[in-house]
Amino acid sequence: MLFMVEMQVNIPLGFDADEAAQLKAAEKARFQELQAAGTWRHIWRVAGQYANVSIFDVESNSQLHDILIGLPLYPFMTMKVTALCRHPSSLHDDDR
């Protein structure tokens, strides 16, 4: 199942800089782990914002939920999740 997830990160002003740096490093490591597994298929920055648009390939809604709430920066994120399905005109066979 493919999902588009729009993530906006809002770390509060005055939040401990060292803790924020640790969370960002842990977030990057988790992202790279999920990307290597093929679960986090794509990520794009939103220009001018601390935000991204990502495509996830998961087995279920529950799996996506567990991944998202397990992200180190989750407590500071606002997300919008959109389910996707293959468009019949797509030339790509991996667009499930």
Short mmCIF file of N, CA and C in Angstrom, two decimals:
data_model
loop_
_atom_site.label_atom_id
_atom_site.label_comp_id
_atom_site.label_asym_id
_atom_site.label_seq_id
_atom_site.Cartn_x
_atom_site.Cartn_y
_atom_site.Cartn_z
N MET A 1 0.84 -1.17 0.00
CA MET A 1 0.00 0.00 0.00
C MET A 1 0.89 1.24 0.00
N LEU A 2 0.55 2.16 -0.88
CA LEU A 2 1.31 3.39 -0.96
C LEU A 2 0.57 4.52 -0.26
N PHE A 3 1.33 5.33 0.46
CA PHE A 3 0.79 6.50 1.15
C PHE A 3 1.70 7.68 0.92
N MET A 4 1.10 8.85 0.69
CA MET A 4 1.83 10.10 0.68
C MET A 4 1.67 10.70 2.07
N VAL A 5 2.78 11.05 2.69
CA VAL A 5 2.73 11.66 4.02
C VAL A 5 3.42 13.01 3.95
N GLU A 6 2.67 14.05 4.26
CA GLU A 6 3.22 15.40 4.33
C GLU A 6 3.54 15.68 5.79
N MET A 7 4.81 15.97 6.05
CA MET A 7 5.28 16.17 7.43
C MET A 7 5.80 17.59 7.61
N GLN A 8 5.28 18.25 8.63
CA GLN A 8 5.75 19.58 9.01
C GLN A 8 6.36 19.44 10.40
N VAL A 9 7.62 19.86 10.57
CA VAL A 9 8.30 19.75 11.86
C VAL A 9 8.28 21.12 12.54
N ASN A 10 7.89 21.12 13.81
CA ASN A 10 7.79 22.36 14.59
C ASN A 10 8.46 22.16 15.94
N ILE A 11 9.78 22.27 15.97
CA ILE A 11 10.50 22.20 17.24
C ILE A 11 10.36 23.56 17.92
N PRO A 12 9.89 23.59 19.15
CA PRO A 12 9.65 24.88 19.82
C PRO A 12 10.93 25.70 20.00
N LEU A 13 10.77 27.01 19.88
CA LEU A 13 11.89 27.91 20.18
C LEU A 13 12.30 27.68 21.62
N GLY A 14 13.57 27.68 21.86
CA GLY A 14 14.05 27.47 23.22
C GLY A 14 14.23 26.01 23.60
N PHE A 15 13.86 25.09 22.70
CA PHE A 15 14.08 23.67 22.98
C PHE A 15 15.58 23.42 23.03
N ASP A 16 16.03 22.56 23.91
CA ASP A 16 17.45 22.30 24.10
C ASP A 16 18.12 21.93 22.77
N ALA A 17 19.13 22.70 22.38
CA ALA A 17 19.78 22.51 21.08
C ALA A 17 20.47 21.15 20.96
N ASP A 18 21.10 20.70 22.04
CA ASP A 18 21.77 19.39 21.99
C ASP A 18 20.77 18.26 21.84
N GLU A 19 19.66 18.35 22.56
CA GLU A 19 18.62 17.32 22.45
C GLU A 19 18.01 17.33 21.05
N ALA A 20 17.80 18.52 20.49
CA ALA A 20 17.25 18.63 19.14
C ALA A 20 18.21 18.00 18.13
N ALA A 21 19.51 18.23 18.29
CA ALA A 21 20.50 17.65 17.39
C ALA A 21 20.50 16.12 17.48
N GLN A 22 20.36 15.59 18.69
CA GLN A 22 20.29 14.14 18.88
C GLN A 22 19.04 13.56 18.22
N LEU A 23 17.91 14.23 18.38
CA LEU A 23 16.66 13.77 17.76
C LEU A 23 16.77 13.79 16.24
N LYS A 24 17.37 14.85 15.69
CA LYS A 24 17.53 14.95 14.24
C LYS A 24 18.45 13.85 13.71
N ALA A 25 19.51 13.53 14.43
CA ALA A 25 20.42 12.45 14.02
C ALA A 25 19.71 11.10 14.09
N ALA A 26 18.92 10.88 15.13
CA ALA A 26 18.17 9.64 15.26
C ALA A 26 17.11 9.53 14.16
N GLU A 27 16.48 10.65 13.82
CA GLU A 27 15.48 10.69 12.74
C GLU A 27 16.13 10.31 11.41
N LYS A 28 17.30 10.86 11.14
CA LYS A 28 18.02 10.56 9.89
C LYS A 28 18.38 9.09 9.82
N ALA A 29 18.87 8.54 10.91
CA ALA A 29 19.25 7.13 10.95
C ALA A 29 18.02 6.23 10.71
N ARG A 30 16.90 6.56 11.34
CA ARG A 30 15.68 5.78 11.15
C ARG A 30 15.18 5.89 9.71
N PHE A 31 15.21 7.10 9.15
CA PHE A 31 14.82 7.29 7.76
C PHE A 31 15.67 6.43 6.83
N GLN A 32 16.98 6.45 7.02
CA GLN A 32 17.87 5.70 6.15
C GLN A 32 17.63 4.19 6.28
N GLU A 33 17.32 3.73 7.47
CA GLU A 33 16.99 2.33 7.70
C GLU A 33 15.72 1.95 6.93
N LEU A 34 14.68 2.79 7.03
CA LEU A 34 13.43 2.52 6.33
C LEU A 34 13.58 2.67 4.82
N GLN A 35 14.43 3.59 4.39
CA GLN A 35 14.68 3.76 2.96
C GLN A 35 15.41 2.54 2.39
N ALA A 36 16.40 2.05 3.10
CA ALA A 36 17.14 0.86 2.66
C ALA A 36 16.23 -0.37 2.57
N ALA A 37 15.23 -0.43 3.44
CA ALA A 37 14.28 -1.55 3.44
C ALA A 37 13.22 -1.42 2.35
N GLY A 38 13.15 -0.24 1.69
CA GLY A 38 12.16 -0.01 0.66
C GLY A 38 10.82 0.48 1.19
N THR A 39 10.74 0.73 2.48
CA THR A 39 9.50 1.18 3.10
C THR A 39 9.26 2.67 2.88
N TRP A 40 10.30 3.47 3.04
CA TRP A 40 10.21 4.92 2.82
C TRP A 40 10.79 5.15 1.43
N ARG A 41 9.94 5.09 0.41
CA ARG A 41 10.39 5.04 -0.98
C ARG A 41 10.92 6.35 -1.50
N HIS A 42 10.30 7.46 -1.12
CA HIS A 42 10.71 8.77 -1.65
C HIS A 42 10.56 9.82 -0.56
N ILE A 43 11.40 10.86 -0.66
CA ILE A 43 11.28 12.02 0.22
C ILE A 43 11.70 13.25 -0.56
N TRP A 44 10.90 14.31 -0.41
CA TRP A 44 11.22 15.59 -1.03
C TRP A 44 11.07 16.67 0.01
N ARG A 45 11.99 17.63 0.00
CA ARG A 45 11.87 18.81 0.86
C ARG A 45 10.79 19.73 0.31
N VAL A 46 10.15 20.44 1.20
CA VAL A 46 9.26 21.52 0.81
C VAL A 46 10.09 22.79 0.94
N ALA A 47 10.32 23.46 -0.18
CA ALA A 47 11.19 24.63 -0.19
C ALA A 47 10.72 25.69 0.80
N GLY A 48 11.68 26.17 1.60
CA GLY A 48 11.41 27.25 2.53
C GLY A 48 10.73 26.85 3.83
N GLN A 49 10.56 25.54 4.05
CA GLN A 49 9.90 25.07 5.26
C GLN A 49 10.70 23.92 5.87
N TYR A 50 10.50 23.68 7.14
CA TYR A 50 11.06 22.48 7.76
C TYR A 50 9.99 21.41 7.60
N ALA A 51 9.89 20.92 6.35
CA ALA A 51 8.81 20.01 5.98
C ALA A 51 9.26 19.13 4.83
N ASN A 52 8.55 17.99 4.67
CA ASN A 52 8.82 17.12 3.54
C ASN A 52 7.53 16.46 3.08
N VAL A 53 7.60 15.94 1.87
CA VAL A 53 6.56 15.09 1.31
C VAL A 53 7.23 13.75 1.04
N SER A 54 6.66 12.69 1.58
CA SER A 54 7.26 11.37 1.47
C SER A 54 6.26 10.35 0.95
N ILE A 55 6.79 9.30 0.33
CA ILE A 55 5.98 8.18 -0.13
C ILE A 55 6.43 6.94 0.65
N PHE A 56 5.46 6.29 1.30
CA PHE A 56 5.71 5.07 2.05
C PHE A 56 5.05 3.89 1.34
N ASP A 57 5.72 2.76 1.37
CA ASP A 57 5.19 1.51 0.82
C ASP A 57 5.12 0.52 1.97
N VAL A 58 3.90 0.30 2.47
CA VAL A 58 3.70 -0.52 3.67
C VAL A 58 2.65 -1.59 3.41
N GLU A 59 2.58 -2.55 4.32
CA GLU A 59 1.61 -3.65 4.19
C GLU A 59 0.21 -3.28 4.68
N SER A 60 0.14 -2.29 5.59
CA SER A 60 -1.16 -1.97 6.18
C SER A 60 -1.16 -0.56 6.76
N ASN A 61 -2.37 -0.08 7.04
CA ASN A 61 -2.52 1.20 7.74
C ASN A 61 -1.83 1.15 9.09
N SER A 62 -1.98 0.03 9.76
CA SER A 62 -1.38 -0.12 11.09
C SER A 62 0.14 -0.05 11.04
N GLN A 63 0.74 -0.65 10.01
CA GLN A 63 2.20 -0.58 9.88
C GLN A 63 2.64 0.87 9.69
N LEU A 64 1.94 1.61 8.82
CA LEU A 64 2.29 3.02 8.62
C LEU A 64 2.15 3.79 9.93
N HIS A 65 1.05 3.57 10.63
CA HIS A 65 0.83 4.26 11.91
C HIS A 65 1.99 3.99 12.88
N ASP A 66 2.38 2.73 13.00
CA ASP A 66 3.47 2.37 13.91
C ASP A 66 4.78 3.03 13.51
N ILE A 67 5.05 3.08 12.20
CA ILE A 67 6.28 3.72 11.72
C ILE A 67 6.25 5.21 12.08
N LEU A 68 5.15 5.86 11.77
CA LEU A 68 5.08 7.32 11.97
C LEU A 68 5.17 7.70 13.44
N ILE A 69 4.45 7.00 14.31
CA ILE A 69 4.51 7.38 15.74
C ILE A 69 5.84 7.00 16.37
N GLY A 70 6.61 6.12 15.69
CA GLY A 70 7.92 5.73 16.20
C GLY A 70 9.05 6.65 15.75
N LEU A 71 8.77 7.62 14.90
CA LEU A 71 9.82 8.53 14.45
C LEU A 71 10.28 9.41 15.60
N PRO A 72 11.59 9.60 15.74
CA PRO A 72 12.10 10.41 16.85
C PRO A 72 11.52 11.82 16.93
N LEU A 73 11.24 12.43 15.77
CA LEU A 73 10.70 13.79 15.77
C LEU A 73 9.17 13.81 15.79
N TYR A 74 8.53 12.66 15.90
CA TYR A 74 7.07 12.59 15.87
C TYR A 74 6.38 13.57 16.82
N PRO A 75 6.87 13.74 18.06
CA PRO A 75 6.17 14.66 18.97
C PRO A 75 6.12 16.10 18.46
N PHE A 76 6.97 16.43 17.48
CA PHE A 76 7.05 17.79 16.96
C PHE A 76 6.48 17.92 15.55
N MET A 77 5.80 16.89 15.08
CA MET A 77 5.32 16.87 13.70
C MET A 77 3.81 17.03 13.60
N THR A 78 3.42 17.70 12.54
CA THR A 78 2.05 17.70 12.07
C THR A 78 2.07 16.94 10.75
N MET A 79 1.16 15.98 10.57
CA MET A 79 1.19 15.15 9.37
C MET A 79 -0.17 15.11 8.70
N LYS A 80 -0.10 14.95 7.40
CA LYS A 80 -1.29 14.68 6.59
C LYS A 80 -0.99 13.42 5.80
N VAL A 81 -1.84 12.41 5.93
CA VAL A 81 -1.63 11.12 5.27
C VAL A 81 -2.69 10.94 4.19
N THR A 82 -2.24 10.57 2.99
CA THR A 82 -3.14 10.33 1.86
C THR A 82 -2.84 8.96 1.27
N ALA A 83 -3.85 8.11 1.20
CA ALA A 83 -3.69 6.80 0.56
C ALA A 83 -3.59 6.99 -0.95
N LEU A 84 -2.72 6.21 -1.58
CA LEU A 84 -2.51 6.30 -3.02
C LEU A 84 -2.79 4.94 -3.67
N CYS A 85 -3.17 4.98 -4.93
CA CYS A 85 -3.29 3.74 -5.69
C CYS A 85 -2.76 3.97 -7.10
N ARG A 86 -2.41 2.89 -7.74
CA ARG A 86 -1.79 2.95 -9.06
C ARG A 86 -2.75 3.58 -10.06
N HIS A 87 -2.21 4.48 -10.86
CA HIS A 87 -3.00 5.09 -11.93
C HIS A 87 -2.93 4.18 -13.14
N PRO A 88 -4.05 3.93 -13.81
CA PRO A 88 -4.04 2.99 -14.93
C PRO A 88 -3.18 3.42 -16.11
N SER A 89 -2.82 4.68 -16.19
CA SER A 89 -1.97 5.15 -17.29
C SER A 89 -0.48 5.09 -16.97
N SER A 90 -0.13 4.71 -15.74
CA SER A 90 1.28 4.67 -15.35
C SER A 90 2.04 3.61 -16.13
N LEU A 91 3.26 3.96 -16.54
CA LEU A 91 4.15 3.03 -17.24
C LEU A 91 4.99 2.21 -16.28
N HIS A 92 4.94 2.52 -14.99
CA HIS A 92 5.78 1.86 -14.00
C HIS A 92 5.05 0.71 -13.34
N ASP A 93 5.63 -0.48 -13.45
CA ASP A 93 5.00 -1.65 -12.86
C ASP A 93 5.07 -1.67 -11.34
N ASP A 94 5.97 -0.89 -10.76
CA ASP A 94 6.12 -0.93 -9.30
C ASP A 94 5.21 0.08 -8.59
N ASP A 95 4.30 0.68 -9.31
CA ASP A 95 3.32 1.59 -8.71
C ASP A 95 2.13 0.80 -8.23
N ARG A 96 2.28 0.11 -7.11
CA ARG A 96 1.22 -0.76 -6.62
C ARG A 96 0.06 0.01 -6.07
#
